[in-house]
Amino acid sequence: MKYGVAAFPSKELQDLANSYRKRYDPHYELITPHITLKEPFEADGTEIKEVVEEMAKIAKRQKPFKLHATRVSSFSPVTNTLYFKVEPNEELLALHEDLHSDFFGGMPDYSFVPHITIAQKLSDSEHSDIFGQLKMAGIDHEETIDRIHLLYKLEDGSWTVYDTFRLTGAE
Amino acid sequence: MKYGVAAFPSKELQDLANSYRKRYDPHYELITPHITLKEPFEADGTEIKEVVEEMAKIAKRQKPFKLHATRVSSFSPVTNTLYFKVEPNEELLALHEDLHSDFFGGMPDYSFVPHITIAQKLSDSEHSDIFGQLKMAGIDHEETIDRIHLLYKLEDGSWTVYDTFRLTGAE
């Protein structure tokens, strides 16, 4: 089964992201707006129990993080994806690193660009138009995220939350 | 903000429900297949903290429950809604009752019919056709549910998981 780890922003920020996503993101209906903290990975019933245990430990080690969305940015020319750029900070990077320890198979090959996707799979001309508009609209939103979720993927591509972990930084 | 409490069945049962929902349920994209344990209610930031505390206590009191989906049924003539009927049992009823204690404003006016919606907002003739087909297809699926989720509703009508509570029955 395919699992992933994400954090959901506040209702306010999700509503804003959805106001764009409903028009510009074909994944709009598969999951509510989120920051991906760990890309989809395969795990069977036994492995996922170990993942849950590991995530519980991570949540005790890692503190809540500040989510500061500062501007609309694009992954172009790699993909025509627009997103709210989330400024990296110590807590967020430490959390990401902890979710990519040796237990999880180590760090990914690409660098971590924290973001909330608001548009994707655009044609080149759509991308250029919409990026122009959304850059102008901009974003400057700050909040604190105190929990992360382990999700699994259904056959239709949608995601269901399996478990929630509160970041306490207690240990 | 509007909150609700639900349990998500296994991927297997969700995939089966979605095979119908994608055709027959206009709420298909708003939430993955679920059993509603507590209908949507309003709570502000202070109230929801108390709700979370109360739900944590409930999760310690209440045990995992058996989800046994036994047949396709209909809420007609009240609404043209089709669902997998989930057999009530002691654990499920106790959980529902605990989620409707005086703290939560007491029991609802209608009786609790545990179910997983698979079709809704059908016209009378659609309802009659589809009910006939799905009754024939039938369902007999049993599994154990060991967690419940507190969700909140976004402006577009979709639901995001806020917290997860494991039913331990430890106390």
Coordinates of C-alpha atoms in Angstrom, one line a residue, chain B residues 37-165:
Chain B
L37 CA -20.1 8.9 14.2
K38 CA -21.1 12.4 15.0
E39 CA -22.9 14.8 12.7
P40 CA -21.3 18.2 11.9
F41 CA -21.3 20.6 14.8
E42 CA -20.0 24.2 15.3
A43 CA -17.1 24.8 17.6
D44 CA -14.7 27.8 18.1
G45 CA -11.0 27.6 18.9
T46 CA -11.6 27.3 22.7
E47 CA -14.4 24.8 22.4
I48 CA -12.5 22.5 20.1
K49 CA -9.7 22.2 22.6
E50 CA -12.2 20.9 25.1
V51 CA -13.7 18.6 22.4
V52 CA -10.2 17.2 21.7
E53 CA -9.7 16.5 25.4
E54 CA -13.0 14.8 25.7
M55 CA -12.4 12.7 22.6
A56 CA -9.0 11.6 24.1
K57 CA -10.9 10.4 27.2
I58 CA -13.5 8.7 25.0
A59 CA -10.8 6.9 23.1
K60 CA -9.3 5.6 26.3
R61 CA -12.7 4.3 27.5
Q62 CA -14.0 2.8 24.2
K63 CA -12.7 -0.3 22.5
P64 CA -12.0 -1.0 18.8
F65 CA -15.3 -2.1 17.1
K66 CA -16.2 -4.6 14.6
L67 CA -17.4 -3.1 11.3
H68 CA -19.6 -5.7 9.6
A69 CA -21.1 -4.4 6.4
T70 CA -23.9 -6.8 5.6
R71 CA -26.1 -5.4 2.8
V72 CA -26.9 -2.5 0.6
S73 CA -29.8 -0.5 2.0
S74 CA -31.6 2.8 1.3
F75 CA -32.9 5.7 3.4
S76 CA -35.8 6.1 0.9
P77 CA -38.4 7.5 1.2
V78 CA -36.7 10.1 3.5
T79 CA -33.8 10.6 1.1
N80 CA -32.7 8.7 -2.0
T81 CA -29.4 7.6 -0.4
L82 CA -27.9 4.1 -0.7
Y83 CA -25.5 2.8 1.8
F84 CA -23.6 -0.2 3.1
K85 CA -25.5 -1.2 6.2
V86 CA -23.1 -1.6 9.1
E87 CA -24.5 -3.9 11.8
P88 CA -24.7 -2.2 15.2
N89 CA -22.9 -3.9 18.0
E90 CA -22.1 -3.1 21.6
E91 CA -18.8 -1.4 21.0
L92 CA -20.0 0.8 18.2
L93 CA -23.2 1.8 20.0
A94 CA -21.2 2.6 23.2
L95 CA -18.8 4.8 21.1
H96 CA -21.7 6.6 19.5
E97 CA -23.3 7.2 22.8
D98 CA -20.1 8.5 24.4
L99 CA -19.8 11.0 21.5
H100 CA -23.3 12.2 22.4
S101 CA -22.9 12.6 26.1
D102 CA -24.2 15.7 27.9
F103 CA -20.8 17.3 27.2
F104 CA -21.7 17.2 23.5
G105 CA -25.3 18.2 24.0
G106 CA -26.9 14.8 24.3
M107 CA -28.2 12.2 21.9
P108 CA -29.6 13.2 18.5
D109 CA -33.3 13.2 17.9
Y110 CA -33.1 10.4 15.3
S111 CA -31.8 6.9 15.8
F112 CA -28.2 5.9 14.9
V113 CA -28.1 3.9 11.7
P114 CA -24.4 3.0 11.2
H115 CA -23.6 3.1 7.5
I116 CA -21.2 4.0 4.7
T117 CA -22.9 6.1 2.0
I118 CA -22.3 4.9 -1.5
A119 CA -24.9 6.9 -3.5
Q120 CA -27.0 10.0 -2.8
K121 CA -29.1 12.8 -4.3
L122 CA -30.5 10.3 -6.8
S123 CA -33.7 10.9 -8.7
D124 CA -36.5 8.5 -7.9
S125 CA -36.0 6.5 -11.1
E126 CA -32.2 6.4 -10.6
H127 CA -32.7 5.4 -7.0
S128 CA -35.0 2.5 -8.1
D129 CA -32.6 1.3 -10.8
I130 CA -29.4 1.6 -8.9
F131 CA -30.8 0.2 -5.6
G132 CA -31.9 -2.9 -7.6
Q133 CA -28.5 -3.4 -9.1
L134 CA -26.5 -2.8 -5.9
K135 CA -28.8 -4.9 -3.8
M136 CA -28.0 -7.8 -6.1
A137 CA -24.3 -7.1 -6.0
G138 CA -24.6 -7.0 -2.2
I139 CA -21.8 -6.8 0.4
D140 CA -20.5 -8.9 3.2
H141 CA -17.3 -7.5 4.7
E142 CA -16.0 -7.6 8.2
E143 CA -13.1 -5.7 9.7
T144 CA -12.0 -4.0 12.9
I145 CA -11.8 -0.3 13.3
D146 CA -9.4 0.9 16.0
R147 CA -9.4 4.7 15.5
I148 CA -11.7 7.7 14.9
H149 CA -10.9 11.0 13.5
L150 CA -12.0 14.6 14.2
L151 CA -12.4 16.5 11.0
Y152 CA -13.1 20.1 10.0
K153 CA -15.0 21.4 7.0
L154 CA -13.4 23.7 4.4
E155 CA -15.4 26.4 2.6
D156 CA -15.7 24.2 -0.5
G157 CA -17.4 21.5 1.5
S158 CA -14.4 19.1 1.7
W159 CA -13.2 17.7 5.0
T160 CA -9.6 17.7 6.5
V161 CA -8.5 15.5 9.4
Y162 CA -7.6 17.5 12.4
D163 CA -6.8 14.7 14.9
T164 CA -6.8 11.0 15.2
F165 CA -7.8 9.0 18.3

